[in-house]
XYZ file of C-alpha atoms in Angstrom:
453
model
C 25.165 -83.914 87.455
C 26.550 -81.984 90.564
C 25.734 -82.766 94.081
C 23.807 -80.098 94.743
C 21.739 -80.107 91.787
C 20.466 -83.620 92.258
C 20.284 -82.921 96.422
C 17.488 -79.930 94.653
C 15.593 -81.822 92.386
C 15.140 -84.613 95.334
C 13.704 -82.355 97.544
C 11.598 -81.135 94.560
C 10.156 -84.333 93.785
C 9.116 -85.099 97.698
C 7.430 -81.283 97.757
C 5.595 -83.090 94.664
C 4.660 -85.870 95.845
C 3.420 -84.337 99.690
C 1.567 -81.254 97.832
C -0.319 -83.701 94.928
C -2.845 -85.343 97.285
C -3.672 -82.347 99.213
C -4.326 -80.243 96.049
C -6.532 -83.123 94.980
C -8.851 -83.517 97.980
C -9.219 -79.626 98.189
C -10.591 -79.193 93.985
C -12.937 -82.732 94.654
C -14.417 -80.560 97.823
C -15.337 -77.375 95.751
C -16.805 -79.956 93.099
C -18.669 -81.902 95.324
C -20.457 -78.437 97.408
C -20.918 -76.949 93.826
C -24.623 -77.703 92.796
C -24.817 -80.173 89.673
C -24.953 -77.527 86.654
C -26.403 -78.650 82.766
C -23.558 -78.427 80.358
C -26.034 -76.352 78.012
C -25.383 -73.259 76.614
C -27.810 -70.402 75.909
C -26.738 -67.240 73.718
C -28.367 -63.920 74.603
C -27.547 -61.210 72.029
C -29.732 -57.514 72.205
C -29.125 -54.113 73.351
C -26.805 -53.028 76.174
C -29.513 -51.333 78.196
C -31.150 -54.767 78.501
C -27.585 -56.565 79.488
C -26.941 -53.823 82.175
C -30.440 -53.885 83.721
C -31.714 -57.412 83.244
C -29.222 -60.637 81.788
C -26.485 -59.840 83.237
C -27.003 -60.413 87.070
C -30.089 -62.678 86.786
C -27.867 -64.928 84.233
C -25.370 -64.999 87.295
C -28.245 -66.435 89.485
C -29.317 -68.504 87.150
C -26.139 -70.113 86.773
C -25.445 -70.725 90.962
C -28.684 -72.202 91.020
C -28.000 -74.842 88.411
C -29.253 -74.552 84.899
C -26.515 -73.551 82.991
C -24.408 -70.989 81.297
C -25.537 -68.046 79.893
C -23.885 -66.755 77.136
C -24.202 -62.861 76.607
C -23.244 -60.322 73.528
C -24.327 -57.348 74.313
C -24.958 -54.865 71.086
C -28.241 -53.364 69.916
C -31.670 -54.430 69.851
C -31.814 -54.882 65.897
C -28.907 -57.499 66.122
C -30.355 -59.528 69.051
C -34.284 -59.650 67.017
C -32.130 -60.806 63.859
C -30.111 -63.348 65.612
C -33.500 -65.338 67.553
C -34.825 -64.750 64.613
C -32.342 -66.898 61.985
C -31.162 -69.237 65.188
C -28.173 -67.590 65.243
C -29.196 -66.540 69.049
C -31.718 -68.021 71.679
C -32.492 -64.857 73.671
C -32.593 -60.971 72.644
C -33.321 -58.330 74.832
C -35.045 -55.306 73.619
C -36.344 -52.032 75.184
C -39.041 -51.845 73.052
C -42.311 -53.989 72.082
C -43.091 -55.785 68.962
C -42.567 -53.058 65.709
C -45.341 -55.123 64.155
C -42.860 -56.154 61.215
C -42.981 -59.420 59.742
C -39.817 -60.704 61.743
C -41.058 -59.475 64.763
C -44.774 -60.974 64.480
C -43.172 -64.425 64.325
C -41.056 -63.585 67.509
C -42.693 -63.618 71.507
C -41.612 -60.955 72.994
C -42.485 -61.128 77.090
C -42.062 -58.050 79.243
C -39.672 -58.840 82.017
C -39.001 -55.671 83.751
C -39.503 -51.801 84.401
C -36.849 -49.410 83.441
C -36.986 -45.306 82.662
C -35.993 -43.616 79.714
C -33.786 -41.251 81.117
C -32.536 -37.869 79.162
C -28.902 -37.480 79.567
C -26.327 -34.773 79.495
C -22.542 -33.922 80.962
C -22.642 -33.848 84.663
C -21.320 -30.585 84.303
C -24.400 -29.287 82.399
C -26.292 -26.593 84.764
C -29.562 -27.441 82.983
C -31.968 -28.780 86.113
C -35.005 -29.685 84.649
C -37.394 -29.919 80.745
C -40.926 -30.540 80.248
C -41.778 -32.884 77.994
C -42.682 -30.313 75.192
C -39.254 -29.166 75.210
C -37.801 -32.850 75.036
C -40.146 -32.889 72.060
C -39.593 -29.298 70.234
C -35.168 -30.684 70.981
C -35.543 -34.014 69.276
C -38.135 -32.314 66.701
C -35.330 -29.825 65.420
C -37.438 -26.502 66.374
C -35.182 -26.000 69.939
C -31.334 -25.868 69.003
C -29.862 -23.967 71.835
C -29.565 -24.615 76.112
C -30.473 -20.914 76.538
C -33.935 -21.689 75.058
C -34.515 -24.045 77.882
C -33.078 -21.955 80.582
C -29.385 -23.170 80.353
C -26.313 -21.748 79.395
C -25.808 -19.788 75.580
C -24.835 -23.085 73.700
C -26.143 -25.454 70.894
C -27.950 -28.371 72.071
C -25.651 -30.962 70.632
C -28.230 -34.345 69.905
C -26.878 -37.939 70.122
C -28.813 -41.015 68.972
C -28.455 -44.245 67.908
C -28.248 -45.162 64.182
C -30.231 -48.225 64.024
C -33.938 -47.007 63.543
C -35.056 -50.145 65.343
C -32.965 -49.663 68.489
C -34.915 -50.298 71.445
C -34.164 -47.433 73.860
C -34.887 -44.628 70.838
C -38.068 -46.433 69.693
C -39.734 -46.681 72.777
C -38.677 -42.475 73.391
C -40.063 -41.866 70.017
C -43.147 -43.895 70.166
C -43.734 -41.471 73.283
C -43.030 -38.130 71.974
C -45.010 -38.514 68.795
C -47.157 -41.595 68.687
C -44.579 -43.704 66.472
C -41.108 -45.388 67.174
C -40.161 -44.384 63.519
C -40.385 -40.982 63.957
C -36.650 -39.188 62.188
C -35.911 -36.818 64.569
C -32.925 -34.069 63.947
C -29.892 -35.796 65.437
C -26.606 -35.412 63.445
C -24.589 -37.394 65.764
C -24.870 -41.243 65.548
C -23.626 -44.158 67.652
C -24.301 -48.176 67.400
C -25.433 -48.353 70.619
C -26.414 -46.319 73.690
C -22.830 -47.450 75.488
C -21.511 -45.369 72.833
C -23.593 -42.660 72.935
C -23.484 -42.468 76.902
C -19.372 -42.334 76.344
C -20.162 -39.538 73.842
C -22.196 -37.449 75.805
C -19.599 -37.659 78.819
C -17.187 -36.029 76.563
C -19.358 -33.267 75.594
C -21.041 -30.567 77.948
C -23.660 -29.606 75.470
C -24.401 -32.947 74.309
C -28.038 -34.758 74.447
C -29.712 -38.016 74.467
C -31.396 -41.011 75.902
C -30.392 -43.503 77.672
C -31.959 -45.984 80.360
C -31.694 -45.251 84.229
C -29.771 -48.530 84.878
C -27.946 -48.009 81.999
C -26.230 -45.062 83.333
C -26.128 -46.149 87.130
C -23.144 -45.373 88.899
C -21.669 -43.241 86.067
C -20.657 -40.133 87.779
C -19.783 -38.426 84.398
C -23.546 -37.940 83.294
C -26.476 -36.652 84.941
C -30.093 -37.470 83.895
C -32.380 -34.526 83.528
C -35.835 -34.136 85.445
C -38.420 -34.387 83.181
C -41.606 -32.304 84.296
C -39.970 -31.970 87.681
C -39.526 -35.283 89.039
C -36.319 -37.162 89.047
C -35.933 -40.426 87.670
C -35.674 -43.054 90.251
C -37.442 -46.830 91.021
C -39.466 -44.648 93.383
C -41.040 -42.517 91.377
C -40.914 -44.564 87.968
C -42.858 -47.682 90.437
C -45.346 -45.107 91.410
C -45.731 -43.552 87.687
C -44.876 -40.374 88.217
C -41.791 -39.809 86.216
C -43.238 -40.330 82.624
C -40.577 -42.126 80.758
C -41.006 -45.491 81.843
C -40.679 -48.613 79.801
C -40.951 -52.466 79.639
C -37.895 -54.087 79.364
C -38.346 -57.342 76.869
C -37.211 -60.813 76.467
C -37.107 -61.904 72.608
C -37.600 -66.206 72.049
C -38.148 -67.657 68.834
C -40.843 -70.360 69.852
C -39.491 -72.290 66.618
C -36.082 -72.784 67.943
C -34.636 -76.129 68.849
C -34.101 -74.542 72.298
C -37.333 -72.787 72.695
C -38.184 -74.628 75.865
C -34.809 -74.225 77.732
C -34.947 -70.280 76.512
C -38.759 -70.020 77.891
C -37.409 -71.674 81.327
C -34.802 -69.002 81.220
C -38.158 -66.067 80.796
C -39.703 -67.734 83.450
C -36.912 -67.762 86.005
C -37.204 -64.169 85.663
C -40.708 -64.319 88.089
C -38.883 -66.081 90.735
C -37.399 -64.190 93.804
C -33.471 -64.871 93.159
C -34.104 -63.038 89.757
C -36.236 -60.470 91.193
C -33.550 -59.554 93.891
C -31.098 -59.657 90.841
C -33.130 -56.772 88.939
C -33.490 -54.659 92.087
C -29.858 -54.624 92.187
C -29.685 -52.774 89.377
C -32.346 -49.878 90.122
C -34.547 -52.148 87.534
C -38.625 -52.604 88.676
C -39.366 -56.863 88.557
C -42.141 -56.566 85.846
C -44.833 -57.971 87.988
C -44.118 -55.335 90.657
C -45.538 -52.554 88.105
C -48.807 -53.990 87.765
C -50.046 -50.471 87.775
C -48.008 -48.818 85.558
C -49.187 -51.577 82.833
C -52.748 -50.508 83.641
C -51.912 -46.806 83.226
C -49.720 -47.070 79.966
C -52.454 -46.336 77.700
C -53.531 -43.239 79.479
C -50.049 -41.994 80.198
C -49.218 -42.226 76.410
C -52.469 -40.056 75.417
C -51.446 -37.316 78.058
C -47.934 -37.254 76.783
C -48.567 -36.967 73.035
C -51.477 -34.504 73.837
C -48.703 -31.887 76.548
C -46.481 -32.209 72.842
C -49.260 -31.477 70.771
C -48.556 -35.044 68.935
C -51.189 -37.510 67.986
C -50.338 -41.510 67.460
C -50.210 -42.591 64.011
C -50.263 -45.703 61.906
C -49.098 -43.874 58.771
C -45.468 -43.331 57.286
C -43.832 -40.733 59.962
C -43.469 -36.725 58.748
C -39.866 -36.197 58.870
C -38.392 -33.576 61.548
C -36.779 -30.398 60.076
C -34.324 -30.691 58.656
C -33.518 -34.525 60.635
C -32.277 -36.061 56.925
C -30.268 -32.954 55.739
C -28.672 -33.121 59.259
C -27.898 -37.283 59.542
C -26.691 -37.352 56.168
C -24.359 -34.422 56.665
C -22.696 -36.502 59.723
C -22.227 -39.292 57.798
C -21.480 -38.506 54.056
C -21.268 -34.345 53.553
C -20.914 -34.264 50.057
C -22.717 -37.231 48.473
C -25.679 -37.050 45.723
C -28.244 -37.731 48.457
C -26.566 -35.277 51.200
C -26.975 -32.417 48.665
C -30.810 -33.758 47.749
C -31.799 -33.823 51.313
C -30.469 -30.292 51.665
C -32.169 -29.230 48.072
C -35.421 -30.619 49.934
C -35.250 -28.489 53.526
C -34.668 -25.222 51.327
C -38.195 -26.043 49.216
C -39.528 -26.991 52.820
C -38.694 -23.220 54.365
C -39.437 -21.784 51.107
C -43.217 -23.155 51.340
C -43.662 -22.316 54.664
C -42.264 -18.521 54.225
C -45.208 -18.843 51.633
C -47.367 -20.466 53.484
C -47.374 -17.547 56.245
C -47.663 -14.452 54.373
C -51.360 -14.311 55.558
C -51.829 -14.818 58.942
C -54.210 -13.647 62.381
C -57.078 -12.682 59.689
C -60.819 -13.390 60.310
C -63.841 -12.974 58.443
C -65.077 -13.896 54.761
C -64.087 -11.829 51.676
C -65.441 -12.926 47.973
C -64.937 -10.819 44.735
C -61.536 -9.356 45.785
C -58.335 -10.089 43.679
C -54.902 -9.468 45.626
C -51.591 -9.517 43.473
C -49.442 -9.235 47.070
C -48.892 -8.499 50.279
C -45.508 -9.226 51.282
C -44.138 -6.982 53.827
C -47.570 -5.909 55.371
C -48.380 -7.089 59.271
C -51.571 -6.270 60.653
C -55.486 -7.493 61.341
C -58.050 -6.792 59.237
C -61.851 -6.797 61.576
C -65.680 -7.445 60.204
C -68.031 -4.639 61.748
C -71.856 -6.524 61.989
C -73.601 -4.342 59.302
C -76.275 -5.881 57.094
C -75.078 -6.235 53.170
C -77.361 -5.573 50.643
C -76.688 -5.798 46.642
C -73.426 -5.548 45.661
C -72.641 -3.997 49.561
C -70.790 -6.284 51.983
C -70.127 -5.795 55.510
C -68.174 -2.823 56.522
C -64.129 -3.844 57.116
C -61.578 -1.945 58.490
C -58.284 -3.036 58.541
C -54.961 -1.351 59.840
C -51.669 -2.395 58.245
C -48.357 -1.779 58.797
C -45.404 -1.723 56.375
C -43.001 -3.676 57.974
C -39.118 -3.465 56.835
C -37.810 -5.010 53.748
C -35.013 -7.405 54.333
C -32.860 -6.265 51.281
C -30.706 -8.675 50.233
C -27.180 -8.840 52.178
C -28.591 -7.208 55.582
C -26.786 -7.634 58.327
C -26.831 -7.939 62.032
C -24.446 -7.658 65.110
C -24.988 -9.782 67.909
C -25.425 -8.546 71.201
C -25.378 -9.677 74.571
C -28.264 -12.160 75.793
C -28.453 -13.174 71.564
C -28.386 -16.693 70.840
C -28.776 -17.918 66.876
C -32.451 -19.074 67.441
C -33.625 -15.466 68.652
C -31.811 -14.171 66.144
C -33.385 -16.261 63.438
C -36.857 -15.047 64.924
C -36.402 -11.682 65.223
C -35.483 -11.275 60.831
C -38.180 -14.331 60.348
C -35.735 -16.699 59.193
C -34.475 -20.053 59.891
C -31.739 -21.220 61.898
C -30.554 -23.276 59.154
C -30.995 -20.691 56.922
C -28.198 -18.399 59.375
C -25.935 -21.274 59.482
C -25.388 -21.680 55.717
C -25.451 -18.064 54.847
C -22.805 -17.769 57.721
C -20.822 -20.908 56.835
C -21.333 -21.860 60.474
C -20.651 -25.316 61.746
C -22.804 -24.991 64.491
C -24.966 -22.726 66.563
C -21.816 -21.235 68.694
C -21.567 -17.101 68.123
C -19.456 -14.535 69.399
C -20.385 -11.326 71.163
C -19.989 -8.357 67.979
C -19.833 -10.862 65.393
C -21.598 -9.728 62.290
C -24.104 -12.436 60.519
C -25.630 -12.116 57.244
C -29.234 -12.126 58.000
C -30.901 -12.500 54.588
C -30.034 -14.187 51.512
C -28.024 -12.023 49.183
């Protein structure tokens, strides 16, 4: 070995030696100011929106005050409920209630927090406000297009989450039409709202719902005013925005750590949690006293401005909402092409359906073989009937145009395929397919088939 080389390693080994104790007596200092922590372990598994808003900063203060670790897996509410419910987790959070399922009856689900259901588009969508209707008509598959709502000429491109249990669409659902199983016409599917939110930023006509601390700070989407009022803590503390929600903790009171997980639900009442939720534009539970005492009466107004009514029975499906989900996923399988078999019976009954319409009165003894292509109103005049005499009737009708098969029509400025569809009295899904069009996008002088020939 060289002179120099042992000359380095000696002054090495004294940098060592000096360095050792030093490093020692600094890592014993952090130990001994740290506060005494338990070495167990809790697993919280549920939907993103709850992570964001709730776990994720009140498991941090839950930690620096001693109790333990927190472990968190953020996915969807479905997995989280399935998890506390076979052991496999000790916490879910969901953004909905009890679905009054087997599973979930044996489940305690404990509201923790306040959050709103917020309706999201691109930032760069010039849309500035719907009413709650026209949330409802969108997700209900009668509204297709931004010009219908006073935005731009596009298709309203609809985003949801595939699980029909997820929290976030359940609770919008169970709003708009009285049940959180309600199919609504939404082609475009994600796992989770993350996804969906990293969808929508992508897309300028896209649409969907997400919760308001889910998409804090995310300058690439914008949530829409519903009825005219923003959503903020403000005005969901005060009730004024609409779409506000519990936020839920999920324990399985059967669980070997049922205790430690109901500690965990209880630190949630105590002021380092609270300031933890405020952080992230999330309402403390107890601080919305009010809005749990108006939540019955708010969900009767809403579903009565839709013209919805709650219901216990198997959901009606939206327009079209099968055809269009299993198109997304699987465009030429048996039960794509059965779904779409089914919508074409649906619009074929309800052309049927309204061949009479805006008549009034009583008629008996009178046989009619048709009327198709007569509009008009047919009036009773008071006049006593006597014998085989009935009351006087006039009636004025109007032969209206035959569609013959094949017709065709040019768009024009201002058109959009929904006024199109309503000025021939046909559907917009009935355009689309006779116009092998992917979506509802048209071009000024383009020529559509307007009738089926």
């Amino acid at each position: 070995m060289s002179v120099r080389l042992a000359r380095l390693l000696s002054v090495a080994l004294i940098g060592a030696c000096i360095t050792a104790p030093a490093f020692a007596r600094s890592h014993s200092k952090t130990r001994a100011g740290t506060p005494a922590k338990s070495t167990s372990t809790l697993i919280w598994r549920g939907d993103v929106a709850t992570a964001n808003g709730v776990v994720d900063e009140v498991a941090n203060a839950w930690e620096k005050t001693g109790h333990g670790h927190i472990e968190l897996q953020p996915f969807n509410t479905a997995s989280g409920i399935d998890a506390v419910a076979t052991g496999t987790a000790d916490l879910a959070g969901s953004a909905r209630a009890s679905d009054g399922s087997a599973q979930n009856a044996n489940l305690t689900f404990t509201p923790v927090a306040w959050d709103g259901l917020v309706i999201i588009t691109q930032a760069s969508n010039p849309i500035d406000s719907l009413t709650l209707k026209q949330v409802h008509d969108i997700y209900y598959g009668k509204i297709h297009n931004w010009s219908e709502v006073g935005g731009r000429n596009a298709p309203i491109d609809v985003y949801a989450v595939a699980s029909p249990g997820d929290g976030v669409e359940y609770s919008l659902r169970s709003l708009l039409f009285g049940r959180g199983n309600q199919p609504v016409a939404a082609p475009r599917l994600y796992v989770n709202t993350r996804k969906l939110e990293e969808g929508i930023a992508l897309n300028p006509n896209g649409l969907g719902v997400a919760t308001l601390a889910g998409i804090s700070g995310n300058s690439k989407i914008k949530a829409i005013p519903i009825n005219g009022k923003r959503a903020t803590v403000a005005n969901i503390a005060d009730g004024s925005y609409p779409l506000f929600t519990p936020l839920y903790l999920v324990t399985n009171p059967r669980s070997p750590k049922a205790a430690q997980a109901q500690a965990f639900v209880d630190f949630l009442q105590t002021e380092p949690a609270k300031a933890a939720l405020r952080k992230h534009a999330v309402l403390p539970y107890q601080d919305g006293a009010a809005l749990a005492a108006m939540d019955s009466s708010r969900r009767s107004a809403i579903l009565a401005e839709v013209g919805a009514r709650a219901s216990h029975v198997a959901p009606v499906s939206a327009p079209g909402a099968t055809y269009a989900a299993r198109v997304a996923v699987a465009p030429t399988s048996p039960d794509t092409l059965a779904a779409k078999l089914a919508l074409e019976k649906r619009h074929a009954a309800s052309k049927e359906e309204a061949r009479l319409t805006h008549v009034s009165g009583s008629v008996a003894g009178v046989s009619v073989s048709g009327t198709a292509h007569v509009e008009g109103a047919a009036t009773t005049v008071s006049q006593p009937a006597s014998g085989s005499t009935f009351g006087k009737v006039t009636a004025d009708a109007v032969q209206s145009r035959a569609r013959s098969a094949g017709a065709t029509y040019k768009v024009n400025k201002g058109d959009t395929l929904s006024t199109i569809a309503k000025k021939h009295g046909v559907d917009v899904t009935d355009l689309r397919r006779w116009n092998h069009l992917k979506n509802d996008r048209i071009r000024l002088g383009q020529v559509l088939q307007v009738s089926n020939g």
